[in-house]
């Protein structure tokens, strides 16, 4: 630009204007480093480590830094340390600290901000100079200094303003009635209040900032392109065809001749590598494996929580029967799709139940179906709260329950079920218009109990568990037996008894011909309350000899052997076929804290049992007295649990905070693989529907709500060879338990040996202490013996001197 401007001015005949350039400053000369002083650059992190603030530091300010910290920084960071350039000098430095000086003027012209004194002599000279400077400042600054005038007082007097008259006093007043007056504020344009004495610039409207909106009406229409086409398919004429074939057979002598021929030998020799390879592949791979079974569903997408997590499918709650109550027991009806029974009981404490004891009350069991989530399908009435409930697996119309007052109750829903089935078929045939015209109120059938045990022969405590015994069950010669039918019930209570009931045992009343029909009906009704047990067993232990109260019961591994749990965290093995009065508890182990609320047998392994306490759950196996697996302690109380009906390695545990923990023991055994939120309150019970697909889990809470949870595909479908892998897991756990017990015995022997060695060493020390202790009597005897020796040798020494 400068050259072009000069040329233009030359063409125009003008002289270029010479611009004076500022003088070039002289170049800076770098100072030389004094002896023993090295400059370096310290980063902000290094300054922060030594408590140096770069913002507040002044030029030539000194700092004392610990030598040990600098050496540690060099050894830790190595080549990236800020002190690496002076590593050799600092490593030979023997003082405890050294001096750092801030050089903000960059006197060495190398972009360094600090210099370090590496020699003792240089440091002492700098410290001596600093001390002399401080002493001089202290001496010069002691006492007031004499003020020396330099002429500034004349300027101050000339610029000062002095008063030439007395100040004027002005007083402003206002009448009292003018105070606290009402005012009215309103909006007003600035043009109305404009005053030339108050405003310097009068407001005006600027037309350059006006906005105008242009509008234009337009129309558009979209017409699809259509085209008429036709197609015709010529169908071939159907024709019946048939094919007949028969296998090619060969006689035995002819087959032997072919197999023993040289051609067959040559053929097998030539093809040996191929068929050997094929046979090896048959051994390595499963030819019958379904390759498509490992594929996921078509509607599965990565990150879809509705499929990969446990979600709520439906929930049931009835305000008439279940308000302010809890779900105490759950069971699915076998042979009927989508019908679940839930017992609703009062969620009262023991003290509250004592206050209302003796008053008539009723409790109910609600049967729900997926078709109607609002009204119960059926209601079973009871005289006491139900805490255990089971359908008969062979005769689903029979339902047994255990009451809070110790009674055992039985319902027969045959008539009510037939009535509901007819109603369902009739509603299925009716159209939607007919249903709207009827507008009838849904009436839920109420079923009364068929049998109820007497208070005298019932349990003395709550019936905590109830089971239908298998067909092949037989107890003693004259005891309980099923006779190839599922008619026996076993009830368990903490009063220390296991009671057996026969549902076919009905005593016919003695009727008189002169009785009326009402009296005869009353006689039959009385027998409903006179149900007596078939057999009773007292659960007793031998060591110590006492009666044990079982809380839950599960079928054992051998015949009449059953496993029971207690309120004190114990799991015991009970042999029901022991003689009357004898101790029938063959083994008892305490592993949990508090009551064991769940005791279930694995649906895949007959010799594995699950027990759930209030903090942990454990797995038991036949052949060991201790559990082979115990989970970690939970953050909250465990309230219920169950096995997965389709996956051998999955266990579901319910917690007091309303969540379900899903434990996949093959995935990880130290923590749950998945956690699902079911409710905001405590879970009380859970039960699986025996159907594999779709798989539903019924969960009850303390608010009386029955939740139906849908299990995702990943949790309901077993992985490849999951059952053998779980069997190996149990074997490893059992071997680990045995190894721990063996090592414990060995450690006991080693501890006994070490104690014996310690006791022997202690005895030697005590003996040595006794030997080395000063004894006055022994010292006196020694002095007497010494005097005797001197007196005996004195004459001989005198004669020798002579």
XYZ file of N, CA and C in Angstrom, residues 129-288:
480
model
N 22.540 -10.146 52.864
C 22.143 -8.867 52.248
C 20.709 -8.503 52.614
N 19.835 -9.499 52.639
C 18.436 -9.241 53.022
C 18.349 -8.796 54.472
N 19.148 -9.424 55.339
C 19.124 -9.054 56.758
C 19.609 -7.614 56.961
N 20.685 -7.213 56.242
C 21.187 -5.839 56.364
C 20.155 -4.830 55.858
N 19.427 -5.203 54.772
C 18.412 -4.301 54.233
C 17.253 -4.124 55.198
N 16.856 -5.216 55.826
C 15.756 -5.140 56.798
C 16.177 -4.344 58.024
N 17.446 -4.533 58.475
C 17.933 -3.763 59.646
C 17.984 -2.275 59.325
N 18.418 -1.926 58.104
C 18.481 -0.525 57.713
C 17.088 0.100 57.663
N 16.099 -0.679 57.132
C 14.729 -0.166 57.094
C 14.156 -0.012 58.485
N 14.485 -0.963 59.401
C 13.989 -0.833 60.770
C 14.597 0.388 61.460
N 15.928 0.610 61.213
C 16.581 1.772 61.844
C 16.038 3.084 61.289
N 15.831 3.139 60.006
C 15.347 4.351 59.371
C 13.884 4.608 59.694
N 13.121 3.586 59.919
C 11.697 3.762 60.178
C 11.372 3.946 61.639
N 12.314 3.926 62.596
C 12.015 4.069 64.020
C 11.904 5.550 64.369
N 10.780 6.013 64.981
C 10.559 7.401 65.400
C 10.034 8.260 64.266
N 9.442 9.447 64.554
C 8.903 10.336 63.495
C 10.016 11.040 62.742
N 9.882 11.156 61.442
C 10.888 11.834 60.620
C 10.546 13.324 60.485
N 11.552 14.184 60.305
C 11.373 15.636 60.198
C 10.880 15.957 58.808
N 9.811 16.782 58.780
C 9.249 17.159 57.475
C 10.054 18.280 56.855
N 10.395 18.103 55.608
C 11.201 19.089 54.875
C 10.318 19.684 53.797
N 10.137 20.982 53.797
C 9.277 21.664 52.833
C 9.967 21.770 51.491
N 9.141 21.444 50.441
C 9.640 21.547 49.074
C 8.780 22.513 48.260
N 7.920 23.345 48.925
C 7.115 24.321 48.215
C 5.696 23.874 47.924
N 5.283 22.686 48.331
C 3.940 22.214 48.020
C 2.877 22.889 48.863
N 3.250 23.440 50.024
C 2.234 24.063 50.884
C 1.689 25.330 50.237
N 2.482 26.026 49.432
C 1.989 27.228 48.754
C 0.927 26.858 47.722
N 1.106 25.759 46.994
C 0.117 25.313 46.013
C -1.172 24.903 46.690
N -1.062 24.258 47.852
C -2.269 23.841 48.573
C -3.054 25.048 49.033
N -2.363 26.093 49.527
C -3.059 27.310 49.979
C -3.716 28.011 48.815
N -3.073 28.027 47.645
C -3.643 28.707 46.480
C -4.888 28.004 45.963
N -4.954 26.729 46.045
C -6.088 25.977 45.545
C -7.209 25.825 46.547
N -7.014 26.112 47.785
C -8.047 25.925 48.804
C -9.077 27.035 48.724
N -10.323 26.756 49.109
C -11.447 27.694 49.092
C -11.824 27.995 50.525
N -11.892 29.276 50.863
C -12.242 29.690 52.221
C -13.530 30.480 52.200
N -14.322 30.336 53.229
C -15.626 31.024 53.327
C -15.411 32.493 53.639
N -16.172 33.379 52.915
C -16.072 34.834 53.113
C -17.268 35.394 53.851
N -18.317 34.563 54.135
C -19.499 35.029 54.854
C -20.037 33.860 55.670
N -21.003 34.233 56.518
C -21.627 33.201 57.342
C -22.585 32.351 56.501
N -22.763 31.071 56.825
C -23.690 30.229 56.034
C -25.132 30.654 56.233
N -25.963 30.507 55.185
C -27.392 30.864 55.201
C -28.195 29.642 55.659
N -29.149 29.820 56.565
C -29.984 28.749 57.107
C -31.348 28.806 56.450
N -31.767 27.720 55.823
C -33.068 27.626 55.135
C -33.896 26.548 55.818
N -35.147 26.847 56.104
C -36.047 25.900 56.760
C -37.285 25.703 55.898
N -37.616 24.432 55.570
C -38.784 24.091 54.748
C -39.782 23.337 55.611
N -41.056 23.773 55.571
C -42.124 23.146 56.367
C -43.265 22.719 55.463
N -44.102 21.802 55.996
C -45.274 21.308 55.290
C -46.371 21.057 56.303
N -47.578 21.423 55.944
C -48.686 21.249 56.865
C -48.961 19.761 57.107
N -49.438 19.467 58.310
C -49.651 18.069 58.687
C -50.774 17.429 57.871
N -51.785 18.242 57.492
C -52.902 17.635 56.753
C -52.514 17.206 55.340
N -51.358 17.708 54.884
C -50.899 17.295 53.550
C -50.239 15.909 53.548
N -49.956 15.372 54.737
C -49.346 14.046 54.810
C -50.433 12.959 54.689
N -50.042 11.786 54.282
C -50.902 10.598 54.211
C -52.136 10.835 53.343
N -51.950 11.528 52.238
C -53.053 11.766 51.314
C -53.081 10.637 50.270
N -54.320 10.330 49.807
C -54.473 9.304 48.795
C -54.023 9.830 47.447
N -53.384 9.022 46.685
C -52.901 9.397 45.364
C -53.428 8.410 44.351
N -53.521 8.846 43.130
C -53.986 7.997 42.032
C -52.954 8.050 40.919
N -52.422 6.889 40.559
C -51.415 6.786 39.513
C -52.075 6.285 38.249
N -51.686 6.832 37.115
C -52.244 6.419 35.827
C -51.180 6.544 34.761
N -51.400 5.852 33.638
C -50.465 5.898 32.528
C -50.693 7.181 31.720
N -49.583 7.755 31.229
C -49.674 8.985 30.442
C -48.535 8.986 29.427
N -48.848 9.459 28.260
C -47.838 9.504 27.218
C -46.797 10.559 27.534
N -45.576 10.307 27.062
C -44.496 11.246 27.369
C -44.691 12.598 26.708
N -45.460 12.623 25.611
C -45.699 13.903 24.949
C -46.557 14.834 25.801
N -47.457 14.255 26.589
C -48.338 15.067 27.401
C -47.599 15.732 28.557
N -46.608 15.080 29.048
C -45.879 15.608 30.205
C -44.584 16.299 29.821
N -44.397 16.566 28.511
C -43.142 17.179 28.096
C -43.093 18.634 28.505
N -41.930 19.027 28.997
C -41.721 20.427 29.400
C -40.337 20.825 28.937
N -40.280 21.996 28.308
C -38.994 22.449 27.780
C -37.989 22.748 28.869
N -38.495 23.078 30.067
C -37.586 23.363 31.171
C -37.021 22.104 31.811
N -37.675 20.973 31.581
C -37.244 19.725 32.201
C -36.595 18.780 31.207
N -36.929 18.878 29.936
C -36.421 17.964 28.922
C -35.609 18.737 27.898
N -34.447 18.237 27.625
C -33.572 18.884 26.664
C -33.911 18.483 25.238
N -34.409 17.217 25.050
C -34.694 16.698 23.716
C -36.161 16.298 23.667
N -36.926 16.961 22.820
C -38.356 16.669 22.719
C -38.552 15.359 21.958
N -39.414 14.495 22.460
C -39.625 13.212 21.753
C -40.334 13.422 20.429
N -39.986 12.588 19.468
C -40.616 12.652 18.160
C -40.660 11.230 17.604
N -41.465 11.025 16.616
C -41.652 9.718 15.993
C -40.716 9.581 14.809
N -39.912 8.558 14.823
C -38.931 8.317 13.771
C -39.571 7.408 12.722
N -39.791 7.876 11.520
C -40.448 7.021 10.499
C -39.547 5.912 9.961
N -38.272 6.022 10.203
C -37.379 4.972 9.681
C -37.530 3.647 10.409
N -38.182 3.644 11.574
C -38.350 2.405 12.336
C -39.771 1.859 12.269
N -40.596 2.395 11.363
C -41.943 1.856 11.207
C -41.895 0.500 10.512
N -42.779 -0.393 10.933
C -42.825 -1.735 10.367
C -44.164 -1.920 9.667
N -44.100 -2.443 8.479
C -45.304 -2.731 7.714
C -45.306 -4.211 7.361
N -46.442 -4.861 7.512
C -46.578 -6.287 7.207
C -47.318 -6.425 5.883
N -46.692 -7.125 4.973
C -47.292 -7.381 3.673
C -47.998 -8.712 3.691
N -49.216 -8.744 3.277
C -50.008 -9.970 3.245
C -50.403 -10.264 1.811
N -50.411 -11.527 1.515
C -50.772 -11.970 0.171
C -51.494 -13.294 0.281
N -52.640 -13.425 -0.330
C -53.438 -14.641 -0.313
C -53.026 -15.540 -1.463
N -52.596 -16.731 -1.126
C -52.219 -17.707 -2.157
C -52.962 -19.007 -1.886
N -53.082 -19.822 -2.882
C -53.795 -21.109 -2.765
C -52.977 -22.193 -3.413
N -53.077 -23.398 -2.851
C -52.363 -24.556 -3.409
C -53.248 -25.780 -3.256
N -53.127 -26.699 -4.126
C -53.917 -27.928 -4.101
C -53.053 -29.078 -4.575
N -53.088 -30.188 -3.805
C -52.290 -31.370 -4.145
C -53.212 -32.452 -4.663
N -52.956 -32.923 -5.854
C -53.777 -33.974 -6.482
C -52.872 -35.166 -6.739
N -53.175 -36.328 -6.147
C -52.306 -37.496 -6.384
C -52.440 -38.000 -7.813
N -51.351 -38.523 -8.302
C -51.364 -39.131 -9.637
C -51.965 -40.518 -9.536
N -53.001 -40.756 -10.242
C -53.691 -42.055 -10.218
C -53.600 -42.705 -11.591
N -53.674 -44.012 -11.536
C -53.612 -44.764 -12.779
C -54.366 -46.068 -12.595
N -55.230 -46.375 -13.504
C -56.027 -47.587 -13.434
C -55.270 -48.724 -14.113
N -55.053 -49.784 -13.358
C -54.377 -50.968 -13.901
C -55.216 -52.193 -13.557
N -54.945 -53.273 -14.195
C -55.669 -54.534 -13.979
C -54.682 -55.672 -14.015
N -55.000 -56.701 -13.246
C -54.156 -57.892 -13.201
C -55.041 -59.117 -13.075
N -54.638 -60.181 -13.654
C -55.400 -61.420 -13.596
C -54.437 -62.584 -13.402
N -54.767 -63.438 -12.462
C -53.931 -64.598 -12.171
C -54.609 -65.850 -12.693
N -53.873 -66.564 -13.486
C -54.413 -67.801 -14.049
C -54.084 -68.936 -13.088
N -55.101 -69.560 -12.536
C -54.898 -70.644 -11.573
C -54.792 -71.962 -12.320
N -53.793 -72.696 -11.915
C -53.603 -73.984 -12.565
C -54.639 -74.982 -12.070
N -54.903 -75.913 -12.887
C -55.892 -76.937 -12.551
C -55.271 -77.895 -11.541
N -56.016 -78.180 -10.432
C -55.525 -79.109 -9.421
C -55.535 -80.528 -9.980
N -54.515 -81.243 -9.600
C -54.401 -82.623 -10.073
C -53.849 -83.471 -8.948
N -54.443 -84.569 -8.689
C -54.015 -85.476 -7.628
C -52.861 -86.337 -8.127
N -51.754 -86.316 -7.398
C -50.581 -87.106 -7.728
C -50.268 -88.025 -6.563
N -49.598 -89.066 -6.827
C -49.189 -89.997 -5.787
C -47.825 -90.584 -6.147
N -47.054 -90.870 -5.093
C -45.712 -91.416 -5.245
C -45.582 -92.595 -4.304
N -45.021 -93.648 -4.754
C -44.825 -94.835 -3.929
C -43.351 -95.244 -4.020
N -42.782 -95.533 -2.839
C -41.377 -95.916 -2.834
C -41.207 -97.041 -1.821
N -40.106 -97.749 -1.961
C -39.773 -98.822 -1.033
C -38.252 -98.850 -0.861
N -37.785 -99.160 0.317
C -36.327 -99.155 0.547
C -35.635 -100.267 -0.220
N -34.398 -99.997 -0.552
C -33.569 -100.988 -1.221
C -32.962 -101.904 -0.166
N -33.231 -103.161 -0.276
C -32.765 -104.126 0.721
C -31.778 -105.085 0.078
N -31.063 -105.751 0.959
C -30.042 -106.696 0.500
C -30.020 -107.860 1.479
N -29.841 -109.042 0.958
C -29.786 -110.223 1.794
C -28.516 -110.214 2.655
N -28.548 -110.946 3.777
C -27.421 -110.952 4.711
C -26.153 -111.511 4.074
N -26.188 -112.646 3.378
C -24.937 -113.140 2.744
C -24.376 -112.157 1.716
N -25.303 -111.550 0.941
C -24.842 -110.585 -0.052
C -24.226 -109.357 0.625
N -24.816 -108.882 1.761
C -24.267 -107.729 2.477
C -22.895 -108.052 3.047
N -22.722 -109.264 3.589
C -21.405 -109.654 4.106
C -20.370 -109.687 2.994
N -20.766 -110.170 1.824
C -19.822 -110.237 0.709
C -19.400 -108.834 0.267
N -20.340 -107.910 0.249
C -20.011 -106.542 -0.155
C -19.090 -105.877 0.870
N -19.380 -106.053 2.161
C -18.582 -105.417 3.207
C -17.171 -105.989 3.263
N -17.000 -107.246 2.919
C -15.679 -107.873 2.975
C -14.925 -107.807 1.659
N -15.466 -107.090 0.695
C -14.822 -107.025 -0.619
C -13.668 -106.026 -0.587
N -12.758 -106.171 -1.580
C -11.630 -105.253 -1.683
C -12.078 -103.849 -2.085
N -13.127 -103.744 -2.897
C -13.617 -102.423 -3.296
C -14.086 -101.619 -2.079
N -14.798 -102.284 -1.159
C -15.264 -101.581 0.045
C -14.080 -101.158 0.919
N -13.059 -102.024 1.016
C -11.873 -101.666 1.785
C -11.140 -100.483 1.195
N -10.974 -100.479 -0.156
C -10.321 -99.342 -0.810
C -11.127 -98.061 -0.624
N -12.452 -98.193 -0.723
C -13.314 -97.013 -0.557
C -13.198 -96.436 0.868
N -13.214 -97.293 1.887
C -13.111 -96.811 3.269
C -11.734 -96.212 3.545
N -10.700 -96.810 2.931
C -9.350 -96.270 3.124
C -9.202 -94.893 2.490
N -9.792 -94.726 1.297
C -9.679 -93.440 0.612
C -10.499 -92.343 1.304
N -11.631 -92.704 1.876
C -12.521 -91.692 2.487
C -12.358 -91.607 4.017
N -11.351 -92.280 4.562
C -11.198 -92.283 6.015
C -11.032 -90.884 6.608
N -10.184 -89.985 6.063
C -10.069 -88.634 6.682
C -11.389 -87.869 6.714
N -12.225 -88.064 5.700
C -13.477 -87.315 5.630
C -14.476 -87.806 6.675
N -14.665 -89.136 6.754
C -15.696 -89.584 7.707
C -15.180 -89.530 9.152
N -13.859 -89.592 9.355
C -13.343 -89.387 10.715
C -13.595 -87.939 11.161
N -13.376 -86.996 10.217
C -13.660 -85.593 10.531
C -15.146 -85.385 10.828
N -16.012 -86.049 10.057
C -17.454 -85.916 10.276
C -17.855 -86.501 11.630
N -17.274 -87.625 12.005
C -17.594 -88.225 13.298
C -17.132 -87.335 14.452
N -15.970 -86.713 14.293
C -15.498 -85.803 15.329
C -16.412 -84.584 15.457
N -16.907 -84.075 14.330
C -17.847 -82.961 14.395
C -19.151 -83.364 15.082
N -19.582 -84.585 14.854
C -20.788 -85.061 15.538
C -20.599 -85.112 17.051
N -19.376 -85.403 17.498
C -19.118 -85.436 18.933
C -19.008 -84.035 19.526
N -18.495 -83.083 18.726
C -18.275 -81.732 19.246
C -19.531 -80.879 19.197
N -20.374 -81.069 18.189
C -21.539 -80.207 18.001
C -22.811 -81.017 18.184
N -23.840 -80.320 18.652
C -25.144 -80.932 18.839
C -25.931 -80.797 17.541
N -26.163 -81.912 16.853
C -26.863 -81.863 15.574
C -28.339 -81.555 15.738
N -28.879 -81.864 16.917
C -30.311 -81.638 17.155
C -30.599 -80.251 17.728
